[in-house]
Amino acid sequence: SQQGEEDPQALSIQEGENATMNCSYKTSINNLQWYRQNSGRGLVHLILIRSNEREKHSGRLRVTLDTSKKSSSLLITASRAADTASYFCATDNNAGNMLTFGGGTRLMVKP
Amino acid sequence: DVKVTQSSRYLVKRTGEKVFLECVQDMDHENMFWYRQDPGLGLRLIYFSYDVKMKEKGDIPEGYSVSREKKERFSLILESASTNQTSMYLCASSRGRAYNEQFFGPGTRLTVL
């Protein structure tokens, strides 16, 4: 079963609006990562947040982590049409020897 | 610039054929991974390797094998391709701990007829 689950499965917004995606997971983690995938391509790493961190920023991206609720959120501010992609969260398993990816959120940003 | 390359972007094979998918990374990474991606199921780990000649089963190894003879190359082998192995296959690599940032190749879309 998947360790991470994203919510919502799909999101459609206008350019300039903010987009928020959520990820929930089941077991304790070392870190949580977010990746982006453009249609039919490989995944690109966006940001990594460690289990002892609560918030992290990278450009227009803001990630929060709540280990008590086993959840994370990815906020993309001032979205652009180029942000249209699928976004995945990934967490490590109990043994820490692999990443498990969620099913992803498909984001569409309309110009 | 870091790079993970996969031998083919698109591949069409027939049921029963032996299929080789090749992945090469130029970052001297210890860890390499093979995933398959299917709609609604996300990415699922098939096999991974943390060193030359070492391999570990992921979540869905059945019907697949792997080979890592050199550090930079990780091959996925479908011994006898079946239609349910039609999928997008993604290779990735990482340095150090297996849960560190992974770098992905562009993917191979395999169709088995």
CSV table of C-alpha atoms in Angstrom, one decimal:
chain,number,residue,atom,x,y,z
A,1,SER,CA,0.0,0.0,0.0
A,2,GLN,CA,1.1,3.6,-0.6
A,3,GLN,CA,2.9,5.3,2.2
A,4,GLY,CA,1.9,8.8,1.0
A,5,GLU,CA,-1.4,9.9,-0.4
A,6,GLU,CA,-2.0,13.3,-2.1
A,7,ASP,CA,-5.1,15.4,-1.9
A,8,PRO,CA,-6.7,16.6,-4.0
A,9,GLN,CA,-6.2,14.2,-7.0
A,10,ALA,CA,-6.8,17.1,-9.4
A,11,LEU,CA,-6.7,20.9,-9.0
A,12,SER,CA,-7.5,23.6,-11.6
A,13,ILE,CA,-6.8,27.3,-10.9
A,14,GLN,CA,-6.2,30.5,-12.7
A,15,GLU,CA,-2.8,32.0,-13.3
A,16,GLY,CA,-1.7,34.1,-10.4
A,17,GLU,CA,-3.7,32.1,-7.8
A,18,ASN,CA,-2.1,30.0,-5.1
A,19,ALA,CA,-2.2,26.2,-5.3
A,20,THR,CA,-2.2,24.0,-2.2
A,21,MET,CA,-1.6,20.3,-2.2
A,22,ASN,CA,-1.6,17.9,0.7
A,23,CYS,CA,0.1,14.7,1.5
A,24,SER,CA,-0.7,12.2,4.3
A,25,TYR,CA,1.5,9.3,5.3
A,26,LYS,CA,1.2,6.4,7.7
A,27,THR,CA,4.5,5.6,9.4
A,28,SER,CA,7.4,7.6,10.9
A,29,ILE,CA,9.8,9.2,8.4
A,30,ASN,CA,13.3,10.6,8.1
A,31,ASN,CA,12.2,13.1,5.5
A,32,LEU,CA,9.4,14.0,3.1
A,33,GLN,CA,10.1,15.1,-0.5
A,34,TRP,CA,8.0,16.7,-3.2
A,35,TYR,CA,8.5,16.1,-6.9
A,36,ARG,CA,7.0,17.5,-10.1
A,37,GLN,CA,6.3,15.6,-13.3
A,38,ASN,CA,5.5,17.2,-16.6
A,39,SER,CA,3.3,15.2,-18.9
A,40,GLY,CA,5.1,12.0,-20.0
A,41,ARG,CA,8.4,12.9,-18.5
A,42,GLY,CA,10.6,11.9,-15.5
A,43,LEU,CA,10.2,13.4,-12.1
A,44,VAL,CA,12.1,16.4,-10.9
A,45,HIS,CA,12.9,17.0,-7.3
A,46,LEU,CA,11.5,20.2,-5.8
A,47,ILE,CA,12.1,20.2,-2.1
A,48,LEU,CA,13.1,18.0,0.8
A,49,ILE,CA,11.9,18.6,4.4
A,50,ARG,CA,13.4,16.7,7.3
A,51,SER,CA,11.4,15.2,10.0
A,52,ASN,CA,12.7,17.7,12.6
A,53,GLU,CA,11.7,20.7,10.3
A,54,ARG,CA,8.3,22.3,10.3
A,55,GLU,CA,8.5,24.6,7.3
A,56,LYS,CA,10.7,25.2,4.3
A,57,HIS,CA,10.8,27.6,1.4
A,58,SER,CA,12.3,27.5,-2.1
A,59,GLY,CA,11.3,30.4,-4.4
A,60,ARG,CA,7.6,30.3,-4.8
A,61,LEU,CA,7.3,26.9,-3.0
A,62,ARG,CA,6.4,26.6,0.6
A,63,VAL,CA,6.3,23.2,2.3
A,64,THR,CA,5.1,22.4,5.8
A,65,LEU,CA,5.4,19.2,7.8
A,66,ASP,CA,3.3,18.2,10.7
A,67,THR,CA,4.7,14.9,12.1
A,68,SER,CA,2.0,14.6,14.8
A,69,LYS,CA,-0.7,14.5,12.0
A,70,LYS,CA,1.6,12.7,9.6
A,71,SER,CA,0.8,15.3,6.9
A,72,SER,CA,2.5,17.8,4.7
A,73,SER,CA,1.4,20.5,2.4
A,74,LEU,CA,2.9,22.1,-0.7
A,75,LEU,CA,2.0,25.7,-1.5
A,76,ILE,CA,2.8,27.2,-4.9
A,77,THR,CA,2.3,31.0,-4.8
A,78,ALA,CA,1.5,33.2,-7.7
A,79,SER,CA,1.1,30.2,-10.0
A,80,ARG,CA,2.0,30.3,-13.7
A,81,ALA,CA,0.9,28.2,-16.7
A,82,ALA,CA,4.3,26.5,-16.6
A,83,ASP,CA,3.4,25.1,-13.2
A,84,THR,CA,0.9,22.8,-14.8
A,85,ALA,CA,2.2,19.3,-13.9
A,86,SER,CA,1.6,16.4,-11.6
A,87,TYR,CA,3.0,16.8,-8.1
A,88,PHE,CA,4.1,13.8,-5.9
A,89,CYS,CA,5.1,13.5,-2.3
A,90,ALA,CA,7.5,10.8,-1.3
A,91,THR,CA,8.5,9.4,2.1
A,92,ASP,CA,10.9,6.7,3.2
A,93,ASN,CA,9.7,3.4,4.6
A,94,ASN,CA,10.4,2.1,8.1
A,95,ALA,CA,13.7,0.6,7.1
A,96,GLY,CA,14.8,3.9,5.4
A,97,ASN,CA,16.0,2.0,2.4
A,98,MET,CA,13.5,3.2,-0.2
A,99,LEU,CA,11.1,6.0,-1.1
A,100,THR,CA,7.4,5.5,-1.5
A,101,PHE,CA,5.5,7.8,-3.8
A,102,GLY,CA,1.9,8.9,-3.5
A,103,GLY,CA,-0.6,8.9,-6.4
A,104,GLY,CA,0.0,12.5,-7.2
A,105,THR,CA,-2.0,15.7,-7.6
A,106,ARG,CA,-2.6,16.9,-11.2
A,107,LEU,CA,-2.4,20.7,-11.2
A,108,MET,CA,-3.7,22.7,-14.2
A,109,VAL,CA,-3.0,26.4,-14.2
A,110,LYS,CA,-5.1,28.3,-16.8
A,111,PRO,CA,-3.6,31.4,-18.4
B,1,ASP,CA,24.6,19.1,-14.9
B,2,VAL,CA,23.5,15.8,-13.5
B,3,LYS,CA,22.0,13.3,-15.9
B,4,VAL,CA,20.2,10.0,-15.9
B,5,THR,CA,19.5,8.6,-19.3
B,6,GLN,CA,17.3,5.7,-20.5
B,7,SER,CA,18.0,3.8,-23.6
B,8,SER,CA,14.6,4.3,-25.2
B,9,ARG,CA,11.7,6.8,-24.9
B,10,TYR,CA,9.2,4.5,-26.6
B,11,LEU,CA,9.4,0.7,-27.0
B,12,VAL,CA,6.9,-1.8,-28.5
B,13,LYS,CA,7.4,-5.5,-27.9
B,14,ARG,CA,5.5,-8.7,-28.4
B,15,THR,CA,4.2,-11.0,-25.7
B,16,GLY,CA,6.9,-13.5,-24.7
B,17,GLU,CA,9.8,-11.4,-25.9
B,18,LYS,CA,12.8,-10.7,-23.6
B,19,VAL,CA,13.1,-7.0,-23.0
B,20,PHE,CA,16.1,-5.0,-21.8
B,21,LEU,CA,15.7,-1.5,-20.4
B,22,GLU,CA,19.0,0.3,-19.8
B,23,CYS,CA,19.7,3.2,-17.4
B,24,VAL,CA,22.9,5.2,-17.1
B,25,GLN,CA,23.8,7.9,-14.6
B,26,ASP,CA,26.8,10.1,-14.7
B,27,MET,CA,26.8,11.3,-11.1
B,28,ASP,CA,28.7,8.4,-9.5
B,29,HIS,CA,25.7,7.6,-7.4
B,30,GLU,CA,25.7,4.5,-5.3
B,31,ASN,CA,21.9,3.9,-5.5
B,32,MET,CA,19.8,3.2,-8.5
B,33,PHE,CA,16.1,2.4,-8.8
B,34,TRP,CA,13.6,1.1,-11.3
B,35,TYR,CA,9.9,2.1,-11.0
B,36,ARG,CA,6.9,1.6,-13.0
B,37,GLN,CA,4.2,4.2,-13.2
B,38,ASP,CA,0.5,3.4,-14.0
B,39,PRO,CA,-2.5,5.7,-14.0
B,40,GLY,CA,-4.1,5.8,-10.6
B,41,LEU,CA,-1.3,3.7,-9.0
B,42,GLY,CA,1.5,6.3,-8.8
B,43,LEU,CA,5.1,5.1,-8.9
B,44,ARG,CA,5.8,1.6,-7.7
B,45,LEU,CA,9.3,0.4,-6.9
B,46,ILE,CA,10.4,-2.8,-8.8
B,47,TYR,CA,14.0,-3.2,-7.8
B,48,PHE,CA,16.8,-1.1,-6.4
B,49,SER,CA,20.5,-1.4,-6.1
B,50,TYR,CA,22.8,0.2,-3.6
B,51,ASP,CA,26.1,-1.0,-5.0
B,52,VAL,CA,27.6,-2.8,-8.0
B,53,LYS,CA,26.3,-6.4,-8.2
B,54,MET,CA,23.9,-5.8,-5.3
B,55,LYS,CA,20.1,-5.7,-5.8
B,56,GLU,CA,17.1,-5.6,-3.6
B,57,LYS,CA,13.4,-6.3,-4.4
B,58,GLY,CA,11.0,-3.5,-4.3
B,59,ASP,CA,7.2,-3.7,-4.0
B,60,ILE,CA,6.5,-5.4,-7.3
B,61,PRO,CA,9.5,-7.5,-8.5
B,62,GLU,CA,7.5,-10.4,-10.0
B,63,GLY,CA,8.2,-10.8,-13.7
B,64,TYR,CA,11.3,-8.6,-13.6
B,65,SER,CA,15.0,-9.0,-12.9
B,66,VAL,CA,17.9,-6.5,-12.8
B,67,SER,CA,21.6,-6.3,-13.5
B,68,ARG,CA,24.2,-3.9,-12.2
B,69,GLU,CA,27.6,-4.8,-13.5
B,70,LYS,CA,29.0,-1.3,-13.4
B,71,LYS,CA,28.2,1.6,-11.0
B,72,GLU,CA,26.8,3.8,-13.6
B,73,ARG,CA,24.5,1.3,-15.3
B,74,PHE,CA,21.4,-0.4,-14.0
B,75,SER,CA,19.4,-2.7,-16.4
B,76,LEU,CA,15.8,-3.9,-16.0
B,77,ILE,CA,15.0,-7.2,-17.7
B,78,LEU,CA,11.6,-8.5,-18.5
B,79,GLU,CA,12.3,-12.2,-19.0
B,80,SER,CA,9.1,-12.9,-20.9
B,81,ALA,CA,7.1,-9.8,-21.6
B,82,SER,CA,3.3,-9.8,-20.9
B,83,THR,CA,0.6,-7.3,-21.7
B,84,ASN,CA,0.2,-6.4,-18.1
B,85,GLN,CA,3.8,-5.0,-18.2
B,86,THR,CA,2.7,-2.3,-20.5
B,87,SER,CA,3.6,0.8,-18.5
B,88,MET,CA,5.9,3.8,-18.1
B,89,TYR,CA,9.2,2.7,-16.6
B,90,LEU,CA,11.3,5.3,-14.7
B,91,CYS,CA,14.9,4.9,-13.6
B,92,ALA,CA,16.4,7.0,-10.8
B,93,SER,CA,19.6,7.4,-8.9
B,94,SER,CA,20.6,8.9,-5.5
B,95,ARG,CA,23.7,9.4,-3.4
B,96,GLY,CA,24.2,8.1,0.1
B,97,ARG,CA,21.0,7.1,1.9
B,98,ALA,CA,18.4,5.5,-0.3
B,99,TYR,CA,15.8,8.1,1.0
B,100,ASN,CA,17.9,11.1,-0.2
B,101,GLU,CA,16.9,13.2,-3.3
B,102,GLN,CA,16.4,11.0,-6.3
B,103,PHE,CA,17.3,12.0,-9.9
B,104,PHE,CA,15.1,10.6,-12.6
B,105,GLY,CA,15.5,9.7,-16.2
B,106,PRO,CA,13.0,10.7,-18.8
B,107,GLY,CA,11.2,7.4,-18.7
B,108,THR,CA,10.5,4.6,-21.2
B,109,ARG,CA,7.0,4.0,-22.3
B,110,LEU,CA,6.8,0.3,-23.0
B,111,THR,CA,3.9,-1.3,-24.9
B,112,VAL,CA,3.6,-5.1,-25.0
B,113,LEU,CA,1.3,-6.4,-27.7
